[in-house]
PDB file of C-alpha atoms in Angstrom:
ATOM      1  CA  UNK A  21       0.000   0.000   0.000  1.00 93.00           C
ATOM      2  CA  UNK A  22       1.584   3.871  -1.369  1.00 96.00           C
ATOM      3  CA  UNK A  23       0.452   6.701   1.006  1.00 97.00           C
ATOM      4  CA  UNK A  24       1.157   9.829   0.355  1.00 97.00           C
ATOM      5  CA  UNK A  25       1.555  12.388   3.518  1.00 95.00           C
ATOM      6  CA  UNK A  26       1.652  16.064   2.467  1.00 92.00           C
ATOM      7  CA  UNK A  27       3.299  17.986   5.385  1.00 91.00           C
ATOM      8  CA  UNK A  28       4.345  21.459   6.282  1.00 87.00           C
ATOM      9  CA  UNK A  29       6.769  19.994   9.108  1.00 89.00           C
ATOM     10  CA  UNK A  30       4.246  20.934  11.540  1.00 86.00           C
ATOM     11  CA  UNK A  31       3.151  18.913  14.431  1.00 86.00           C
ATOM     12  CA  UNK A  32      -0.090  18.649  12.943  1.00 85.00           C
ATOM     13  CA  UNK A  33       1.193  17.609   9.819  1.00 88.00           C
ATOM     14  CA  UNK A  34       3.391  15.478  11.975  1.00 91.00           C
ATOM     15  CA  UNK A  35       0.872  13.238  14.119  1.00 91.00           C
ATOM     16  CA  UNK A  36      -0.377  12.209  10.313  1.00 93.00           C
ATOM     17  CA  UNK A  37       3.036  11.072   9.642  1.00 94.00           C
ATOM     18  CA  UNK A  38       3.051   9.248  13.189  1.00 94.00           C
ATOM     19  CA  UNK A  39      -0.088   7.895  12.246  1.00 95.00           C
ATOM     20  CA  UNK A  40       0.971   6.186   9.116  1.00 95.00           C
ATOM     21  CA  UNK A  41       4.057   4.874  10.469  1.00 95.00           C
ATOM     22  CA  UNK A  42       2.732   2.742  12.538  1.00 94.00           C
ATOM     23  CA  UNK A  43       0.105   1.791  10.389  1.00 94.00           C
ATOM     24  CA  UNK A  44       3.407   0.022   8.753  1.00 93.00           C
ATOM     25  CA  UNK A  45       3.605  -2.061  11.978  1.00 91.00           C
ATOM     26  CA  UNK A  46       0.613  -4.139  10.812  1.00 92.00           C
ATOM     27  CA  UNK A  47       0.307  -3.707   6.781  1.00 91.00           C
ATOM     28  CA  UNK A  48       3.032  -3.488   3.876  1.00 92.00           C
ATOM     29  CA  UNK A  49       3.515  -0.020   3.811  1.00 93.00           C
ATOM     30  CA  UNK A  50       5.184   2.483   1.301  1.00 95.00           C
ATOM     31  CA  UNK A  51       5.237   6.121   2.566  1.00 96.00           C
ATOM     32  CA  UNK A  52       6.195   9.341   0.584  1.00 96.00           C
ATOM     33  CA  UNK A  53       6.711  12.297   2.018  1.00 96.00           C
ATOM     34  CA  UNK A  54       5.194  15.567   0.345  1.00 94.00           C
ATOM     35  CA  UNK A  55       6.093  19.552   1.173  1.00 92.00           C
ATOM     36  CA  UNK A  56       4.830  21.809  -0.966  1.00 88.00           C
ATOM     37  CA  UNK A  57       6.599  25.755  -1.097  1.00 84.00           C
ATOM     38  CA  UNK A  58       3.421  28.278  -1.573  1.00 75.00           C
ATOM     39  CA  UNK A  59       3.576  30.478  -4.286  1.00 73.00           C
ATOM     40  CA  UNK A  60       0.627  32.114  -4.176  1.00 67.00           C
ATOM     41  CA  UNK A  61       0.825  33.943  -0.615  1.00 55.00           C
ATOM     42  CA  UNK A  62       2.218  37.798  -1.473  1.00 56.00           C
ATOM     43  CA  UNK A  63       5.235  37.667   0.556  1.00 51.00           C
ATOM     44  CA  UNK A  64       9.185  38.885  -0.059  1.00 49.00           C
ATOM     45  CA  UNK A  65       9.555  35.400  -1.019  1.00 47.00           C
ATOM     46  CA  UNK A  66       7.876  35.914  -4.379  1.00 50.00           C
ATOM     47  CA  UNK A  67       9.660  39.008  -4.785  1.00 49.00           C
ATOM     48  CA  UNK A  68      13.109  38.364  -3.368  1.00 54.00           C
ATOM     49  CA  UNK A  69      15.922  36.783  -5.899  1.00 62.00           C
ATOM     50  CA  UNK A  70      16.860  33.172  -7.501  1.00 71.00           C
ATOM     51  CA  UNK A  71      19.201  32.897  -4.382  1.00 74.00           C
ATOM     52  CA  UNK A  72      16.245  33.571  -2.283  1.00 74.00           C
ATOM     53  CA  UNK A  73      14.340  30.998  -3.609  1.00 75.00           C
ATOM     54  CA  UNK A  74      17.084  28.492  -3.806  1.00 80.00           C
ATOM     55  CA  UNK A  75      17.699  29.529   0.219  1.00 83.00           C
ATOM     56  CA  UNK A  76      14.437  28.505   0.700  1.00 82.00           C
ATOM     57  CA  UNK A  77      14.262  25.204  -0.912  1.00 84.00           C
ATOM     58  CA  UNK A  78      17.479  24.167   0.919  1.00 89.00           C
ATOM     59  CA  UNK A  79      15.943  25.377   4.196  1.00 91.00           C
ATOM     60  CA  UNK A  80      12.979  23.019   3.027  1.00 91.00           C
ATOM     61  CA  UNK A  81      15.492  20.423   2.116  1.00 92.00           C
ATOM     62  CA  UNK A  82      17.116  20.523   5.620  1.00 94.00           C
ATOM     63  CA  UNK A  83      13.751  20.524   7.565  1.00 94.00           C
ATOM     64  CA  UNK A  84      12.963  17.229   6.006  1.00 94.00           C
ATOM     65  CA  UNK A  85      16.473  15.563   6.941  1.00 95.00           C
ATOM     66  CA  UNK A  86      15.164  16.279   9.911  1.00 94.00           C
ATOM     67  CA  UNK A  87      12.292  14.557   9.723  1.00 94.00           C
ATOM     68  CA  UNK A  88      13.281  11.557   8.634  1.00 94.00           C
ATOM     69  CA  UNK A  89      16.345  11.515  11.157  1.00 94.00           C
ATOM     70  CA  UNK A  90      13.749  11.684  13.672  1.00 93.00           C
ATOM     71  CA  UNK A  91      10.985   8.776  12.092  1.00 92.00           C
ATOM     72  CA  UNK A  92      14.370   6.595  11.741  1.00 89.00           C
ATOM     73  CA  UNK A  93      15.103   7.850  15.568  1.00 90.00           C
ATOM     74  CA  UNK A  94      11.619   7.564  17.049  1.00 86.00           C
ATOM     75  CA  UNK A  95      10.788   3.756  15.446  1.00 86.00           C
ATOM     76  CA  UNK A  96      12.366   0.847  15.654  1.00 84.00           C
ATOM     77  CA  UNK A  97      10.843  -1.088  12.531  1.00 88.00           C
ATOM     78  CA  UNK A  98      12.007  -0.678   9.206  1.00 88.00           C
ATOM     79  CA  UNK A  99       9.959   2.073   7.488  1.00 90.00           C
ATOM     80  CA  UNK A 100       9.919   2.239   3.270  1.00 92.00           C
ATOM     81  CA  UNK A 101       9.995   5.784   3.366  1.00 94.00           C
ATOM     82  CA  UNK A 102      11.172   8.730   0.517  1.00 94.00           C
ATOM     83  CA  UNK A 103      10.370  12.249   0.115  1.00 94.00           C
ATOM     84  CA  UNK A 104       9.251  15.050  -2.749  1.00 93.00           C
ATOM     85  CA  UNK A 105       9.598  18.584  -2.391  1.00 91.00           C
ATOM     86  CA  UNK A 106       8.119  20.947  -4.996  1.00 87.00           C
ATOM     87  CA  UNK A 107       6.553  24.340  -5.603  1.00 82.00           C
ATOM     88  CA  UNK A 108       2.889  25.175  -6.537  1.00 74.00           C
ATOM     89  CA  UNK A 109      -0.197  27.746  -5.893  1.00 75.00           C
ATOM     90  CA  UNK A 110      -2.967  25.168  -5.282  1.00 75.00           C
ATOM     91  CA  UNK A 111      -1.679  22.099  -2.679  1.00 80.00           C
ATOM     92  CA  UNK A 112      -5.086  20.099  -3.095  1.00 81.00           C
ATOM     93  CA  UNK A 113      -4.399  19.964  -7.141  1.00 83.00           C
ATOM     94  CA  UNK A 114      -0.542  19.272  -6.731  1.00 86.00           C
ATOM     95  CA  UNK A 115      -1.366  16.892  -4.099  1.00 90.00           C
ATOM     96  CA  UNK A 116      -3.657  15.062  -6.463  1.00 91.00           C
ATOM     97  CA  UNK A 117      -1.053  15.110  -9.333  1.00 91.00           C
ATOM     98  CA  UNK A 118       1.890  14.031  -7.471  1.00 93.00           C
ATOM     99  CA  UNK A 119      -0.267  10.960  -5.932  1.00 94.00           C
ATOM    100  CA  UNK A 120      -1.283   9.981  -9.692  1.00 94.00           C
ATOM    101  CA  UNK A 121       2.032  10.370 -10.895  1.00 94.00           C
ATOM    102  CA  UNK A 122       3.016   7.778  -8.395  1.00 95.00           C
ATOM    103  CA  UNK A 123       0.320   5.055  -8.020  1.00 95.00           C
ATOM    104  CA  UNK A 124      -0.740   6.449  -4.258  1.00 96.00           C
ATOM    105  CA  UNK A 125      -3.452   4.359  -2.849  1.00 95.00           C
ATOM    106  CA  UNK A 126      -4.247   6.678   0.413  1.00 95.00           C
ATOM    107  CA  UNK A 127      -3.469  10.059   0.978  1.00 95.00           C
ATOM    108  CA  UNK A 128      -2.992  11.096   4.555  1.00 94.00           C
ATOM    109  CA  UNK A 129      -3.662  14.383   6.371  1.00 91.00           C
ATOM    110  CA  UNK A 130      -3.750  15.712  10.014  1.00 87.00           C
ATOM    111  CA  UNK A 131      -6.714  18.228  10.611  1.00 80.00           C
ATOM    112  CA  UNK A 132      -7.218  20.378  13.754  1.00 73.00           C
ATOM    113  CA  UNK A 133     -10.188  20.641  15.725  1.00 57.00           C
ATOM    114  CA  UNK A 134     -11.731  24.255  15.163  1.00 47.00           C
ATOM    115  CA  UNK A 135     -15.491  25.898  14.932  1.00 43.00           C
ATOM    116  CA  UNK A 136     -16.203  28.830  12.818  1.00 38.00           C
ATOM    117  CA  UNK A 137     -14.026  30.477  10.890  1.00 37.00           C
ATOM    118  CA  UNK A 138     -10.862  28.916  12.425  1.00 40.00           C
ATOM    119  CA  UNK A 139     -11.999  26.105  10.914  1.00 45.00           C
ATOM    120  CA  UNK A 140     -12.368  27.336   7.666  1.00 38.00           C
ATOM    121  CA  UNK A 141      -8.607  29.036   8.023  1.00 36.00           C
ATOM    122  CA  UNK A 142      -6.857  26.294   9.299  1.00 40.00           C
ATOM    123  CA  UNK A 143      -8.806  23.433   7.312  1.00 52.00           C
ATOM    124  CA  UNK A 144      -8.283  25.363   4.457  1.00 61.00           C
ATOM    125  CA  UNK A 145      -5.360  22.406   2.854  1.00 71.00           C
ATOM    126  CA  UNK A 146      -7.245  20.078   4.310  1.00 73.00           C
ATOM    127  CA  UNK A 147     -11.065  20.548   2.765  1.00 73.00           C
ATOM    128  CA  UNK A 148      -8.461  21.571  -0.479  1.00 76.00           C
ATOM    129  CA  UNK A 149      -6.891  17.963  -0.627  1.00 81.00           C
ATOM    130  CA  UNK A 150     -10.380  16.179   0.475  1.00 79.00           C
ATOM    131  CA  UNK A 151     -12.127  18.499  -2.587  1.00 76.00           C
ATOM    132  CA  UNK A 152      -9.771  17.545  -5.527  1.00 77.00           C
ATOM    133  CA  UNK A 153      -8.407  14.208  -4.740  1.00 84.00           C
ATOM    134  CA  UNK A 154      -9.410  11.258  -6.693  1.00 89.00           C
ATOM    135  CA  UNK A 155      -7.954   9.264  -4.405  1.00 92.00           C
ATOM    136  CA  UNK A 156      -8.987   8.217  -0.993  1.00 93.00           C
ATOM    137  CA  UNK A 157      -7.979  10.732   2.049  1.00 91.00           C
ATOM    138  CA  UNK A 158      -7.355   9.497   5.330  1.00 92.00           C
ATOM    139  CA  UNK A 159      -7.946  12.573   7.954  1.00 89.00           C
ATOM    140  CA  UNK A 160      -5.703  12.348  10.984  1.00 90.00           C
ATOM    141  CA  UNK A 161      -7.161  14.524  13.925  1.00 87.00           C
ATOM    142  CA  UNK A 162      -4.152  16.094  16.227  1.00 83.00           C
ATOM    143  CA  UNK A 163      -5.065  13.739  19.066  1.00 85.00           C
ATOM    144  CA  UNK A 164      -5.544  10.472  17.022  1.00 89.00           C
ATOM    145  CA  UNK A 165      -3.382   7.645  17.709  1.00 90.00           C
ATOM    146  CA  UNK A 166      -2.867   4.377  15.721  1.00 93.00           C
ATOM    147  CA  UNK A 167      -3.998   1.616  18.029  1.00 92.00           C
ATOM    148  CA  UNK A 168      -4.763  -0.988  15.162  1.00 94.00           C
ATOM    149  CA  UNK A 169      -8.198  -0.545  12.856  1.00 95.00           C
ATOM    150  CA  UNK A 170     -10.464  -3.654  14.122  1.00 95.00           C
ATOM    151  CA  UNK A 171     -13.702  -1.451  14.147  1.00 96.00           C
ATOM    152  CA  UNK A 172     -15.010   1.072  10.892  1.00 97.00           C
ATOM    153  CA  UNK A 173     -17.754   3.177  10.846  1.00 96.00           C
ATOM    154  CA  UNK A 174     -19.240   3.271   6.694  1.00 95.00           C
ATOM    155  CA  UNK A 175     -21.895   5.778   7.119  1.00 90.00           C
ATOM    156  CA  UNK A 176     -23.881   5.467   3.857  1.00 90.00           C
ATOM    157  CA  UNK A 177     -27.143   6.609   2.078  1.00 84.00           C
ATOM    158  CA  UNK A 178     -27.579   3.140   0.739  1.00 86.00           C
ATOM    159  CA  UNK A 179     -27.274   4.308  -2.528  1.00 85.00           C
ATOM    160  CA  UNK A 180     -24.374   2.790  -4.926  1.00 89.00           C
ATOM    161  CA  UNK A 181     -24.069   0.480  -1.262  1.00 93.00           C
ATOM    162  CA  UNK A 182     -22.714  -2.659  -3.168  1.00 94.00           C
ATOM    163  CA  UNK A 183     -20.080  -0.409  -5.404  1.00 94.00           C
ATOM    164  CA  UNK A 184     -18.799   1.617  -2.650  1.00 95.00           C
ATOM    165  CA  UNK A 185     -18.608  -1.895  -0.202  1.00 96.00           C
ATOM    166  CA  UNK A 186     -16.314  -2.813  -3.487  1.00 95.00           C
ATOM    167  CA  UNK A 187     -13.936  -0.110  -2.614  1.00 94.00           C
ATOM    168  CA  UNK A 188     -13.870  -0.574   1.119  1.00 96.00           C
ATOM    169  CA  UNK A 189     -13.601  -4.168   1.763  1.00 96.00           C
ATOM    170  CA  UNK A 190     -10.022  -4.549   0.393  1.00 94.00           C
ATOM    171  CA  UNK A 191      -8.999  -2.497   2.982  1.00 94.00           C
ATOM    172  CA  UNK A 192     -11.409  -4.166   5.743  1.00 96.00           C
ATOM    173  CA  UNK A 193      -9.993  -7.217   5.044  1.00 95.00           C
ATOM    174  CA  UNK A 194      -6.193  -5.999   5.419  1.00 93.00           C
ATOM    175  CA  UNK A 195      -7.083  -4.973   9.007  1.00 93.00           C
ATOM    176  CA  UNK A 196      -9.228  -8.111   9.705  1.00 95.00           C
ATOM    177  CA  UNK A 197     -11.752  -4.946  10.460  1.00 97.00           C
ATOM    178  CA  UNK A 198     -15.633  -4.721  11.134  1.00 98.00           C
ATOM    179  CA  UNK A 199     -17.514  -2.774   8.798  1.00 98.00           C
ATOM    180  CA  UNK A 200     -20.620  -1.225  10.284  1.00 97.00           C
ATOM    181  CA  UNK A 201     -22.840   0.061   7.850  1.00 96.00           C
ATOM    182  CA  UNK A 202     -24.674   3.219   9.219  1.00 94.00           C
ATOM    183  CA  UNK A 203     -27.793   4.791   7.764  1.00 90.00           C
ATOM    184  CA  UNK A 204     -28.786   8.617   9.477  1.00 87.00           C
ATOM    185  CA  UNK A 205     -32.717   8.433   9.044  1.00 84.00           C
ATOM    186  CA  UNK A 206     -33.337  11.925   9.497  1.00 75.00           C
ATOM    187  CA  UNK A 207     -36.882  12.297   7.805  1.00 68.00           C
ATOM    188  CA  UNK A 208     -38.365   9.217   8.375  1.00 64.00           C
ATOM    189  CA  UNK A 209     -37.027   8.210   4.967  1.00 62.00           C
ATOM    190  CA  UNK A 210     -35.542   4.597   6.023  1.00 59.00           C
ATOM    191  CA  UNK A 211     -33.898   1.727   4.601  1.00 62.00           C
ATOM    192  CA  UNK A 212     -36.832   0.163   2.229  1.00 65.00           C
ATOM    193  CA  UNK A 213     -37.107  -3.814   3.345  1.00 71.00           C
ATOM    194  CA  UNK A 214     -35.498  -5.859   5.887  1.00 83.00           C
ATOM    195  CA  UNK A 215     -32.339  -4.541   6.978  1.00 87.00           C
ATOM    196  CA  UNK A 216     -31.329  -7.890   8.648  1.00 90.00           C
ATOM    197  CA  UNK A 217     -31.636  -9.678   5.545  1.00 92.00           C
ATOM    198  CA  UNK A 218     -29.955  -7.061   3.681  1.00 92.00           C
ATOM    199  CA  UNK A 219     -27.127  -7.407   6.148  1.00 95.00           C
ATOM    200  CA  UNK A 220     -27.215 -11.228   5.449  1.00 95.00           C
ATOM    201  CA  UNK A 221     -27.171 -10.964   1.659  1.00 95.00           C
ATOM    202  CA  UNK A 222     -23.812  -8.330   1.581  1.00 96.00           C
ATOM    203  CA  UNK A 223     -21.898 -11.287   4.318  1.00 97.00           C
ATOM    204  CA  UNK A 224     -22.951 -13.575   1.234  1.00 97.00           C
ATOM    205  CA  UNK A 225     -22.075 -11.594  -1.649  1.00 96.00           C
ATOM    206  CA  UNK A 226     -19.072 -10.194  -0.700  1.00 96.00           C
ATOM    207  CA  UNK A 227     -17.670 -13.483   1.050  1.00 96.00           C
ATOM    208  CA  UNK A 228     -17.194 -11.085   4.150  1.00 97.00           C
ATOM    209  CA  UNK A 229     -18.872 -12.516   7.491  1.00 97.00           C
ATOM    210  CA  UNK A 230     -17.369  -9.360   9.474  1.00 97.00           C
ATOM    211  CA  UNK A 231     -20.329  -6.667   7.966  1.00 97.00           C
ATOM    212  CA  UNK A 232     -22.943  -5.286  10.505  1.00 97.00           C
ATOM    213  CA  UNK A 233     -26.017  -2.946   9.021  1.00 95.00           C
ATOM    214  CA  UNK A 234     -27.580  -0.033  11.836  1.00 94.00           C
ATOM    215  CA  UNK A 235     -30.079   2.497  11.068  1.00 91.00           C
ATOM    216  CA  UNK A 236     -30.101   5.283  13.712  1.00 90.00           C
ATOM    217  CA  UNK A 237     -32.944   7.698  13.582  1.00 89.00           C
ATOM    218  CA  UNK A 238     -31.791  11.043  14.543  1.00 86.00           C
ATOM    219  CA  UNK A 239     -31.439  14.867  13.176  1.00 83.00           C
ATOM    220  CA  UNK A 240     -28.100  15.424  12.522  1.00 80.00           C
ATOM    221  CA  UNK A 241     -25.780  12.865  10.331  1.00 80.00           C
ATOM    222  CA  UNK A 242     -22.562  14.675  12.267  1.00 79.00           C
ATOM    223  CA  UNK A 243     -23.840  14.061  16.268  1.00 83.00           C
ATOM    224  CA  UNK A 244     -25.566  10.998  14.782  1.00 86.00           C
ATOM    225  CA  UNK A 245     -22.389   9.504  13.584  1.00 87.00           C
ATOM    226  CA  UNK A 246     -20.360  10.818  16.532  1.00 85.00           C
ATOM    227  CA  UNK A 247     -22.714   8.928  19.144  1.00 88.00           C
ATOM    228  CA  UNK A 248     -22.597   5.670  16.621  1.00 91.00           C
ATOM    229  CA  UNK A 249     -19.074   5.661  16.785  1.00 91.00           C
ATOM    230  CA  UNK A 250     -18.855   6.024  20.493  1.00 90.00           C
ATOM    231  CA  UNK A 251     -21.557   3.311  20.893  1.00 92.00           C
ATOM    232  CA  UNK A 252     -19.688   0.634  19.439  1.00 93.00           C
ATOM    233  CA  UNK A 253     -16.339   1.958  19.908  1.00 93.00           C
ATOM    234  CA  UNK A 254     -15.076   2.550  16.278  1.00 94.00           C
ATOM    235  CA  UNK A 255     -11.519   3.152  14.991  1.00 94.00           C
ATOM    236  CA  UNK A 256     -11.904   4.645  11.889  1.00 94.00           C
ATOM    237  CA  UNK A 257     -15.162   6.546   9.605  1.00 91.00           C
ATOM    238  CA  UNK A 258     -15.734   5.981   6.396  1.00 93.00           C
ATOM    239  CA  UNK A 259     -17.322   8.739   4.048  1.00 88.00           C
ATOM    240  CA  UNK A 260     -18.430   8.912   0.468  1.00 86.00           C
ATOM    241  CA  UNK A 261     -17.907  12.927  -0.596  1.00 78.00           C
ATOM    242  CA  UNK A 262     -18.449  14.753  -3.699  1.00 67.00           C
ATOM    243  CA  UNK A 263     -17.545  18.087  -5.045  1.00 56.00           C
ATOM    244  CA  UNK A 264     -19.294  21.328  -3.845  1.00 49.00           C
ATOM    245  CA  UNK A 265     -19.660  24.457  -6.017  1.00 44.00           C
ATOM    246  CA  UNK A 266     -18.130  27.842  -5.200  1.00 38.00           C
ATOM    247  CA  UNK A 267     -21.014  28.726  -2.902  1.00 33.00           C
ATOM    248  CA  UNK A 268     -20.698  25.618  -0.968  1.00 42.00           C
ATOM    249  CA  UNK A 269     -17.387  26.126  -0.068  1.00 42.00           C
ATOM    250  CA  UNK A 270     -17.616  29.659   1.316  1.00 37.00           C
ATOM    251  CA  UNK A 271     -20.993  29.570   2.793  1.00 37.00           C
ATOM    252  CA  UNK A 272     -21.738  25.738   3.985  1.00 46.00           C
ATOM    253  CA  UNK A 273     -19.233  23.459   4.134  1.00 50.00           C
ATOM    254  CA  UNK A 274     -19.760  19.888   3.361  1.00 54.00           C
ATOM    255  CA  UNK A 275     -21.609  17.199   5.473  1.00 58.00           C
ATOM    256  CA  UNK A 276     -18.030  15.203   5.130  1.00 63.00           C
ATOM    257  CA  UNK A 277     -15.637  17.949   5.631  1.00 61.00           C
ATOM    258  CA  UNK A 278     -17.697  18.980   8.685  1.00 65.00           C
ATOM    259  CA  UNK A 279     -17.018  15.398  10.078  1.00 65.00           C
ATOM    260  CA  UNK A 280     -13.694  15.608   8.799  1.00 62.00           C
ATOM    261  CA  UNK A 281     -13.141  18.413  11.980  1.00 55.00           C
ATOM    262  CA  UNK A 282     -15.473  17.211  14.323  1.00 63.00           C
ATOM    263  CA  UNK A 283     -14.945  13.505  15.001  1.00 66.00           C
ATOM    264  CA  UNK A 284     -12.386  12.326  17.635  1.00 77.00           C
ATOM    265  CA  UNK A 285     -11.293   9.281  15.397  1.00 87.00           C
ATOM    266  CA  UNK A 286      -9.854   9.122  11.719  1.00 91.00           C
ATOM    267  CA  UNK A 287     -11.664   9.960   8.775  1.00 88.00           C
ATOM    268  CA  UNK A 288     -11.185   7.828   5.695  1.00 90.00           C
ATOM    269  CA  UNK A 289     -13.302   9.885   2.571  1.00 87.00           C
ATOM    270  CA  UNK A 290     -13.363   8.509  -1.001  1.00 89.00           C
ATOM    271  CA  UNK A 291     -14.773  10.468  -3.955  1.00 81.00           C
ATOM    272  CA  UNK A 292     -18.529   9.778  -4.328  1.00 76.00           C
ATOM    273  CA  UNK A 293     -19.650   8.536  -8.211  1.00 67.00           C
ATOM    274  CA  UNK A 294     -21.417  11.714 -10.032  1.00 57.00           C
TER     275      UNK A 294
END
């Protein structure tokens, strides 16, 4: 498995890192390190020389020796590990390009805790890399820890249930990991038939006995989920998103990236079929 960890060499960016290394404890793990030198922010940087830029690429370059000096200090295992540093004006679209370019199957993120418009500021590379990636994005909150993944969260629609199953199983079955389907009823709209024997039909279909179906009628999908995951003590959330338009992004942000900030446990998103 190729993740790809964007980081700023912040300890936010950091605890991702953490995060993914000792994911490597239990899975085959390649990791690739990606910093990416803003362009776009108005600063002397943009203005300064070719000696100024090429001071701050090897100031770049030195931070992530660093890093790596202290992953290699920090953990004892061997970790397949290699780095990229580049320059760009948009991270989410570089992110997405360099993680093509190289066959990534996960990109990884931290993401702070914030309400309001902190969280718009400081999720702003965040909700970026979760809006143009292609590719799955695993959301790190700052206090997350990897204690193994025996317990996921799917919270689904029930629409496009079997394709999207196809996409998360794989990975189930890696961690030897629950998947509890979760349906939000909040309009009295529920699952359509028998959800027990829907439950029994996916454990048949997809040759995967560890698959549990729960509809939970309540208002909000975000304190819905939240209580679901505390209930049965999950260690990851899974999340179908799609792209928002220009007024989404200022105004309301997205059911997912909402969740993205607000849930205590990791926050694995993959791009929702048009």
């Amino acid at each position: 498995m190729r993740i790809l960890i964007p980081t700023d060499f912040s300890e936010l960016s950091k605890v991702a890192i953490q995060y993914a290394v000792d994911m490597s404890k239990d899975l085959e793990v390649e990791l690739k390190l990606l910093h990416v030198i803003d362009t776009s922010a108005p600063s002397r940087a943009r203005v300064g020389s070719n000696k100024l830029q090429e001071a701050i690429k090897a100031s770049s370059e030195r931070a992530m020796k660093e890093l790596l000096a202290s992953i290699e200090k920090d953990n004892t295992h061997k970790i397949d590990i290699s780095y990229e540093i580049t320059s760009g004006t948009s991270i989410g679209k570089y992110v997405e390009t360099t993680a093509l370019k190289n066959d990534i199957d996960i990109v990884c993120i931290g993401t702070k805790g914030a309400s309001g418009l902190k969280k718009i500021l400081f999720g702003s590379n965040a909700a970026s890399i979760i809006e143009n990636s292609s590719i799955p994005v695993l959301t790190i909150p700052e206090f997350a820890r990897y204690k193994g993944i025996k317990n996921i969260v799917y919270s689904s629609d029930f629409y496009n249930l079997e394709k999207e199953l196809d996409l998360i199983i794989p990975f189930a079955k890696l961690m030897n990991a629950w998947i509890q389907i979760l349906h939000i009823d909040k309009a009295d709209e529920g699952f359509e038939g028998d959800l027990q024997q829907k439950e029994k039909s996916l454990i048949k279909d997809f040759s995967y006995q560890k698959i549990k179906m729960t509809e939970l009628k309540i208002s909000s999908v975000v304190l819905g989920i939240n209580k679901f995951v505390a209930d049965v003590d999950a260690d990851m959330v899974i999340m179908f998103t799609h792209h928002t338009n220009f007024i989404e992004k200022v105004f309301q942000q997205s059911v997912t990236q909402n969740t993205a900030f607000q849930t205590r446990i990791p926050l694995f998103t993959f791009q929702k079929e048009a």
